[in-house]
Short mmCIF file of C-alpha atoms in Angstrom, two decimals:
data_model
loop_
_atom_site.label_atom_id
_atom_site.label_comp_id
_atom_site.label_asym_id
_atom_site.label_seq_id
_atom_site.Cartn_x
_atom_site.Cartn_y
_atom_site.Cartn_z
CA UNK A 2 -142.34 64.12 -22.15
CA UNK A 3 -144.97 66.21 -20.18
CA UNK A 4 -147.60 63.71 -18.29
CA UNK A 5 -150.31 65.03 -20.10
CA UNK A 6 -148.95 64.30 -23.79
CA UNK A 7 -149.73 60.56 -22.48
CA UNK A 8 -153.21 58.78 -22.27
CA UNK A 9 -152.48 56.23 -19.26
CA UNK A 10 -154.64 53.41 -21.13
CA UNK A 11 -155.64 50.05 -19.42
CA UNK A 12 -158.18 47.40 -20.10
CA UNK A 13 -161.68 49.08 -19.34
CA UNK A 14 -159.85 51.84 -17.10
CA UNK A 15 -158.76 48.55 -14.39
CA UNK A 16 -156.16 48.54 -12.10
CA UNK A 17 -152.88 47.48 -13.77
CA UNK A 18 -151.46 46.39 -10.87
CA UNK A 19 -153.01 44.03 -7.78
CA UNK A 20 -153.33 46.23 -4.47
CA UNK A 21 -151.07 44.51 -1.72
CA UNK A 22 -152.47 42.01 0.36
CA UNK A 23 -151.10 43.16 3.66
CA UNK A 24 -153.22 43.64 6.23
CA UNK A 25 -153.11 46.75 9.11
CA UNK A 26 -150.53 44.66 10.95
CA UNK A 27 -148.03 45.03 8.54
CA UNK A 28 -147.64 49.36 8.94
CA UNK A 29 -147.47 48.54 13.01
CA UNK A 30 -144.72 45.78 11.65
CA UNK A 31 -142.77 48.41 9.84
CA UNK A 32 -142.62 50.62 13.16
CA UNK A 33 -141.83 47.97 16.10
CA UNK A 34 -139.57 46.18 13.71
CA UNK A 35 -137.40 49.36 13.10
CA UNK A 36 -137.62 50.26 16.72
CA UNK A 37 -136.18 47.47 17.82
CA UNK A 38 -133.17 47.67 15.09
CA UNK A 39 -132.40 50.88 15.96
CA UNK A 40 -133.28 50.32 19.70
CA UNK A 41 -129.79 47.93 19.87
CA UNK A 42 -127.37 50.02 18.21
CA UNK A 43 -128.77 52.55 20.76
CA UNK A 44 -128.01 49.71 23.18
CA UNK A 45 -124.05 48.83 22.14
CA UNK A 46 -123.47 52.57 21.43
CA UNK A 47 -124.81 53.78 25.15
CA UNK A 48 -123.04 50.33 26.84
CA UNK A 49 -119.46 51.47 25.10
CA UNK A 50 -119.98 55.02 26.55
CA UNK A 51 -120.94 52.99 29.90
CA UNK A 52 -124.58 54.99 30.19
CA UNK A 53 -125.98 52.26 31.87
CA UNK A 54 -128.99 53.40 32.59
CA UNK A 55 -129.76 54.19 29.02
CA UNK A 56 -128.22 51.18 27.91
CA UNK A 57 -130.63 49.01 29.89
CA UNK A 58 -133.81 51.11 28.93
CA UNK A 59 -132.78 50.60 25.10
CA UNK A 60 -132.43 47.35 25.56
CA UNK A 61 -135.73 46.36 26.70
CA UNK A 62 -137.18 48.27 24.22
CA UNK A 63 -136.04 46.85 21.93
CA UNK A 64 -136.55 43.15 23.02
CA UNK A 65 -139.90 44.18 23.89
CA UNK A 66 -140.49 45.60 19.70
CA UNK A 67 -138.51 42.46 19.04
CA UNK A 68 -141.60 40.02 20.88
CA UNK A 69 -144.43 42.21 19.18
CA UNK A 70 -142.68 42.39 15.53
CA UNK A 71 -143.07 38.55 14.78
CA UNK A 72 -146.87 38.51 16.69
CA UNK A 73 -147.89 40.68 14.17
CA UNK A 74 -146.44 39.07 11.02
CA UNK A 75 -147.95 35.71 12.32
CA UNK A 76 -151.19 37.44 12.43
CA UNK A 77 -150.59 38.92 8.95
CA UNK A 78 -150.62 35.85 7.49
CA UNK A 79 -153.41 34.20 9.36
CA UNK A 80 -151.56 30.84 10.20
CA UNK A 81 -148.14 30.23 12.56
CA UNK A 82 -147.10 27.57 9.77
CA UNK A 83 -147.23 30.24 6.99
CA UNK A 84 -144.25 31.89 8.56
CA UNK A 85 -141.98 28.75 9.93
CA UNK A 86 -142.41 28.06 6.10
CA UNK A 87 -140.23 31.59 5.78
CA UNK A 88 -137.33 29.70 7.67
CA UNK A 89 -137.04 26.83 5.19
CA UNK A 90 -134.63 28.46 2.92
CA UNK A 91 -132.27 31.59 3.53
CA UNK A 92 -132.36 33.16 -0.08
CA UNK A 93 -129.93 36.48 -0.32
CA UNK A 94 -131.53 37.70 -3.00
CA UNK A 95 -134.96 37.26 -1.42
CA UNK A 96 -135.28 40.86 1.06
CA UNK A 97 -138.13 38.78 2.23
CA UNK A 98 -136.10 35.64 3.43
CA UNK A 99 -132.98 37.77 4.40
CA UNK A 100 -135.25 39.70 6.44
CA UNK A 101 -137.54 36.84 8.12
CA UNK A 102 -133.59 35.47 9.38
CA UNK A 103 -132.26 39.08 10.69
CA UNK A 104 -135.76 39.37 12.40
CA UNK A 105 -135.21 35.66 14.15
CA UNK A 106 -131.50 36.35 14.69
CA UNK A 107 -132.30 39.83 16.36
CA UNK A 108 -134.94 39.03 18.05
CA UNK A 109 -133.68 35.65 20.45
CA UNK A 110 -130.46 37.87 20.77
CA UNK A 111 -131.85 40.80 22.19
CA UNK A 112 -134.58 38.61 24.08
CA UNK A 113 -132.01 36.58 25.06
CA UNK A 114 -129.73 39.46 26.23
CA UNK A 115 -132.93 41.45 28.04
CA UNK A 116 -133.58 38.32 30.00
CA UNK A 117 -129.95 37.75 31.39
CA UNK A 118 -130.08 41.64 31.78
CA UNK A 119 -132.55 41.31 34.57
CA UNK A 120 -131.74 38.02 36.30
CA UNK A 121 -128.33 38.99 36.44
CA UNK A 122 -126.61 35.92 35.30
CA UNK A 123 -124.21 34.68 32.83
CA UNK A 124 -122.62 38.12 31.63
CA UNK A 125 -120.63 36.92 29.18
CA UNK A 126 -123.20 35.04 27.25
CA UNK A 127 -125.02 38.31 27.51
CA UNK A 128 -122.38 40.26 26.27
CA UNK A 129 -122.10 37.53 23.29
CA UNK A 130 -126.35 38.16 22.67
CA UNK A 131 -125.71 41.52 23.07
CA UNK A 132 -122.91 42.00 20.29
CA UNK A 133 -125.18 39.94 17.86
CA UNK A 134 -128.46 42.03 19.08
CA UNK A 135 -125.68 45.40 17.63
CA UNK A 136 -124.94 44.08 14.57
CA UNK A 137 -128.59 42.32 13.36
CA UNK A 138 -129.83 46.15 14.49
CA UNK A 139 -128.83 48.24 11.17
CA UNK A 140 -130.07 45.38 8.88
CA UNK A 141 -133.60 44.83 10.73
CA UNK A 142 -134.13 48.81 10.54
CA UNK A 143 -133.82 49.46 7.20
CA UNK A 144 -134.65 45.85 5.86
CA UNK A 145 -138.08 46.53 5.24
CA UNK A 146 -138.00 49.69 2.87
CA UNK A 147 -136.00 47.20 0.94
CA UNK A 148 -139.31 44.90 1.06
CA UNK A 149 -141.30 47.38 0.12
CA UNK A 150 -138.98 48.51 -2.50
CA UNK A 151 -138.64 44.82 -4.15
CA UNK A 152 -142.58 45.23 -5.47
CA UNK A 153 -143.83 46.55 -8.55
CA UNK A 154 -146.07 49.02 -6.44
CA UNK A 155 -144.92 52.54 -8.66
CA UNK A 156 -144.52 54.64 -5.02
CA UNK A 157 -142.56 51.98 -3.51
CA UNK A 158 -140.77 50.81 -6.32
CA UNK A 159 -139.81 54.04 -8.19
CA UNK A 160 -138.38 54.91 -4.72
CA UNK A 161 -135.74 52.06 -4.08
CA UNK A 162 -133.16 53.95 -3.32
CA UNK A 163 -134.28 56.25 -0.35
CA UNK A 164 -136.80 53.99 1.14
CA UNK A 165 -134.64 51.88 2.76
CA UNK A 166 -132.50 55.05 4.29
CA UNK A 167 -135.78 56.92 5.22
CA UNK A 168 -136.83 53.85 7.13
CA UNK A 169 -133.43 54.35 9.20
CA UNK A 170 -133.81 57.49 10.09
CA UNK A 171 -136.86 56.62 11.14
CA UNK A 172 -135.63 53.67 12.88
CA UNK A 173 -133.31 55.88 14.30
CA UNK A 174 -135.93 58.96 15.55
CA UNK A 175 -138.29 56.42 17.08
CA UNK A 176 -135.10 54.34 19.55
CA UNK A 177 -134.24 57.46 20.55
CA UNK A 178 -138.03 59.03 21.67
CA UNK A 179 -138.82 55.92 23.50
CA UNK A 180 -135.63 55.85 25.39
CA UNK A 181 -136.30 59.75 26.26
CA UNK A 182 -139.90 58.82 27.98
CA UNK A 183 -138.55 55.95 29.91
CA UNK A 184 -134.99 58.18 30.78
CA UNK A 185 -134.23 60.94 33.19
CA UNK A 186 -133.66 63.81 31.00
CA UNK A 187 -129.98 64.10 32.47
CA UNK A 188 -129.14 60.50 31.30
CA UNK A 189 -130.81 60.94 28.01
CA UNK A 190 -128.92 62.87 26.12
CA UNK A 191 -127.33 60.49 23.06
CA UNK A 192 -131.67 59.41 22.77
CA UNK A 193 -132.23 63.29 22.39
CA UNK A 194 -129.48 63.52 19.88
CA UNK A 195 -130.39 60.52 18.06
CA UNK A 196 -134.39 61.59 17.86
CA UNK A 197 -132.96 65.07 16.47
CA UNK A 198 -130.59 63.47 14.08
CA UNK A 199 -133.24 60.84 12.99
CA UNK A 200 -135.80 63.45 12.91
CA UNK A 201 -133.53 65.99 10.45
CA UNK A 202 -132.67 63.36 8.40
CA UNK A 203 -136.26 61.61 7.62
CA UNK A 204 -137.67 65.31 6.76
CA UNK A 205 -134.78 65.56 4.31
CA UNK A 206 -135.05 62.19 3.07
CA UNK A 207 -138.94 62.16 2.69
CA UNK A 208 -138.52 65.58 0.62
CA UNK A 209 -135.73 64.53 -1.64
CA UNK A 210 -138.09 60.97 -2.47
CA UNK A 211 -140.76 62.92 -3.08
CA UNK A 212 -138.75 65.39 -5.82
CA UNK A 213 -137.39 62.19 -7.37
CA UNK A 214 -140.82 60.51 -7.62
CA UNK A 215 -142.12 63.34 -9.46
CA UNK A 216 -146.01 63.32 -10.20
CA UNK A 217 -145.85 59.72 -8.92
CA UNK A 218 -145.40 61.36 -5.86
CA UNK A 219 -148.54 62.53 -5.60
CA UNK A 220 -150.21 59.97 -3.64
CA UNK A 221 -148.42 61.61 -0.35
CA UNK A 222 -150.76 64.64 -1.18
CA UNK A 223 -153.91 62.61 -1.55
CA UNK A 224 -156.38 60.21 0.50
CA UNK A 225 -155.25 58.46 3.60
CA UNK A 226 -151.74 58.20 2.59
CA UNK A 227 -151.83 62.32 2.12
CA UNK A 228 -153.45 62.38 5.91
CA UNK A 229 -151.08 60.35 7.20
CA UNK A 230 -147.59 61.92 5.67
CA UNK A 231 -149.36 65.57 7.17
CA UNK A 232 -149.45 63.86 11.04
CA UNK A 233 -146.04 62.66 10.28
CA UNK A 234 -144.38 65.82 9.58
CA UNK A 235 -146.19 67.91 11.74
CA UNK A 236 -145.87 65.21 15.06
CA UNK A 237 -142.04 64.51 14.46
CA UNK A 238 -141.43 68.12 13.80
CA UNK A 239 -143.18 69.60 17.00
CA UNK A 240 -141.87 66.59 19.12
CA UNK A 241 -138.64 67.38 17.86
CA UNK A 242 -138.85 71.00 18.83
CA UNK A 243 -139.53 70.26 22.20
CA UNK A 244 -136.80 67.87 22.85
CA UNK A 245 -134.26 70.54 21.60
CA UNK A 246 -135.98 73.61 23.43
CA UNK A 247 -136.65 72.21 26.67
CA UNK A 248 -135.87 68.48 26.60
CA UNK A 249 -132.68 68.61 28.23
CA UNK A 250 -134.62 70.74 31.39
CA UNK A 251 -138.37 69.48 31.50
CA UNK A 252 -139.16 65.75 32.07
CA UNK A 253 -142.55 66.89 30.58
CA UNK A 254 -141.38 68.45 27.62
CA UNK A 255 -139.10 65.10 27.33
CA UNK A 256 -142.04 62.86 27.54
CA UNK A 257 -144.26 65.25 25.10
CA UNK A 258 -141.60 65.65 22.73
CA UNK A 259 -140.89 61.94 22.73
CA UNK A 260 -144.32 60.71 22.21
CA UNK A 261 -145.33 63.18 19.72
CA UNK A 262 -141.89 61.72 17.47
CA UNK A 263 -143.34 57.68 17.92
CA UNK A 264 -146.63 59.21 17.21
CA UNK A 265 -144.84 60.71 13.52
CA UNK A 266 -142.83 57.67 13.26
CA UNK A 267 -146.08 55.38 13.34
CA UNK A 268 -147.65 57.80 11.23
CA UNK A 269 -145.46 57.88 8.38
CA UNK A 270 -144.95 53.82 8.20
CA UNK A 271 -149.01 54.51 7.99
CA UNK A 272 -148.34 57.05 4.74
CA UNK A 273 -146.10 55.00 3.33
CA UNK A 274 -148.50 52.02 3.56
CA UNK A 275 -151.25 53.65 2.26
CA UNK A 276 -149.41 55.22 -0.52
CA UNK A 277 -148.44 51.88 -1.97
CA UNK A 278 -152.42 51.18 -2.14
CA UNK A 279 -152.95 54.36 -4.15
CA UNK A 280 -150.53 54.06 -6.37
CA UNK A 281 -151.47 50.63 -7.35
CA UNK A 282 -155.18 51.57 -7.69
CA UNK A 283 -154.40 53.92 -10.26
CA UNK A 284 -153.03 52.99 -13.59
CA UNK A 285 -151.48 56.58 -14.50
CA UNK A 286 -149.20 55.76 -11.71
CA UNK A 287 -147.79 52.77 -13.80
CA UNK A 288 -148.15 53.49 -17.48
CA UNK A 289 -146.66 57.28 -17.68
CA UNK A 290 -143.37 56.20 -15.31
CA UNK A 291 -143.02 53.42 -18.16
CA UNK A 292 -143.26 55.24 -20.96
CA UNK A 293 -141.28 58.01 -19.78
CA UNK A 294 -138.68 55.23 -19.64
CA UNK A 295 -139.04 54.00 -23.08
CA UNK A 296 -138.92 56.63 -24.94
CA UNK A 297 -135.47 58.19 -23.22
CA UNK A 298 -134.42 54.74 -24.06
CA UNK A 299 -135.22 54.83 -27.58
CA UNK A 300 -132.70 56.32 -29.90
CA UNK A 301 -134.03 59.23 -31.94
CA UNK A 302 -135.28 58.56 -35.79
CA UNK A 303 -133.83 60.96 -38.30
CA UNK A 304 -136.28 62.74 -40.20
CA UNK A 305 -137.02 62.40 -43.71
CA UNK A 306 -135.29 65.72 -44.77
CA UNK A 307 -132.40 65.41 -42.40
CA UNK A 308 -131.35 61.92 -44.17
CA UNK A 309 -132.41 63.80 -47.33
CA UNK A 310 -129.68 66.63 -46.27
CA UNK A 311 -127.25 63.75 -46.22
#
């Protein structure tokens, strides 16, 4: 069924759909919270191949995302009480509740481990906050395209199955250009590998979710969310450039390279934000995907002279 066979109807040409209520915090949530995932399997992975130095870095960055992820969600919901109410129940089918527990679990764990880290003290209990910190990592990275995913916002929704995976490799791109800034560029190399590899992966991700979408997919062309996927690609891609080319030689181009990837990797949580807001706004965005559904659902009716034929 082509998109313009179908009249996208809704009462007086409203919105079907309620916009989101999240406020600019939550796109700046998306980012830190993902750095700091990704930031502590950068951790474990560079402590096992005893880089120390990068070890350390990666692990204060991500206790440091871990501090600023809850700040903003409390200030995304106006009131501290609003989210200790989160903690009342751990529901697994909930990504909200899983992901308000991996966010508390993560976060005192690699706090916990940072803070031993630099007063030098009780190693093993670090090690202990430290293992936890690696495993809560992969789930607080990807967590929240599942969120976003779990809504019946048409971008967000009809995309359920990359979301979550494009937030990891961006997760993954972002750990990796923050450790490169802070790193000398002859320590760095598993952060320039991972920033390359996170960087590949997103562009092929963000492409393949944008096929699938089909003309739902539009919204990444249009309005703030169209502005904000065009800084994305063209940031990670130039930062990533520079890390390969010179990266590995420059301490410049390693910085450059490095901030122009966090500057892509805030920018697409940005398009991906926006995108949910345009979608919702327009009710073509909800009534063709659902039609389009229904009627490859619906068995075909004979015709009148085929069941004559019979």
């Amino acid at each position: 069924m082509s998109n313009g066979a179908v009249e996208p109807r809704s009462y007086y040409g409203r919105p079907i759909l309620k916009e989101p209520v999240w406020q600019p915090e939550i796109p700046f949530y998306l980012f830190t919270g993902g750095l700091a995932g990704a930031s502590s399997v950068l951790h474990g992975l560079a402590r096992l191949a005893g880089n120390e130095r990068l070890a350390k870095t990666s692990l204060y960055v991500g206790a440091a995302a871990d501090v600023v992820s809850p700040a903003l969600l409390v200030s995304d919901l106006g009131r501290p009480e609003r989210a200790l109410n989160m903690f009342r129940v751990f529901k697994v089918t909930s990504p909200m509740s899983v992901g308000s527990w991996v966010l508390l679990v993560s976060g005192g764990a690699s706090s916990t481990a940072a803070a031993l880290e630099l007063l030098g003290i009780l190693k093993p209990f670090k090690r202990a906050a430290e293992a936890v910190s690696f495993l809560a990592g992969p789930p607080l990275a990807t967590y929240t395209g599942t969120l976003l995913a779990d809504t019946a916002i048409p971008v967000w929704h009809e995309a359920r199955h990359e979301l979550p995976w494009l937030f990891g490799a961006s997760a993954m791109a972002s750990a990796g250009a923050a450790a490169t800034l802070l790193v000398p560029p002859d320590e760095a190399g598993p952060a320039r590998r991972a920033t390359l590899m996170g960087v590949a992966a997103e562009l092929g991700l963000m492409e393949a979710m944008r096929r699938k979408l089909g003309f739902v997919g539009e919204v990444y062309e249009q309005g703030a969310a169209g502005k904000f996927a065009r800084v994305a690609k063209v940031a990670t891609a130039a930062g990533a450039g520079l890390l390969a080319l010179s990266g590995r030689r420059s301490r410049a181009a390693a910085v450059a390279g490095g901030s122009l990837v966090l500057v892509g990797e805030l920018a697409l949580r940005w398009s991906v934000f926006k995108a949910g807001f345009q979608s919702a706004r327009d009710p073509r965005y909800t009534v063709i995907p659902q039609r389009e559904r229904a009627a490859s659902a619906s068995p075909a009716v004979p015709s009148a002279s085929s069941t004559a034929s019979q």
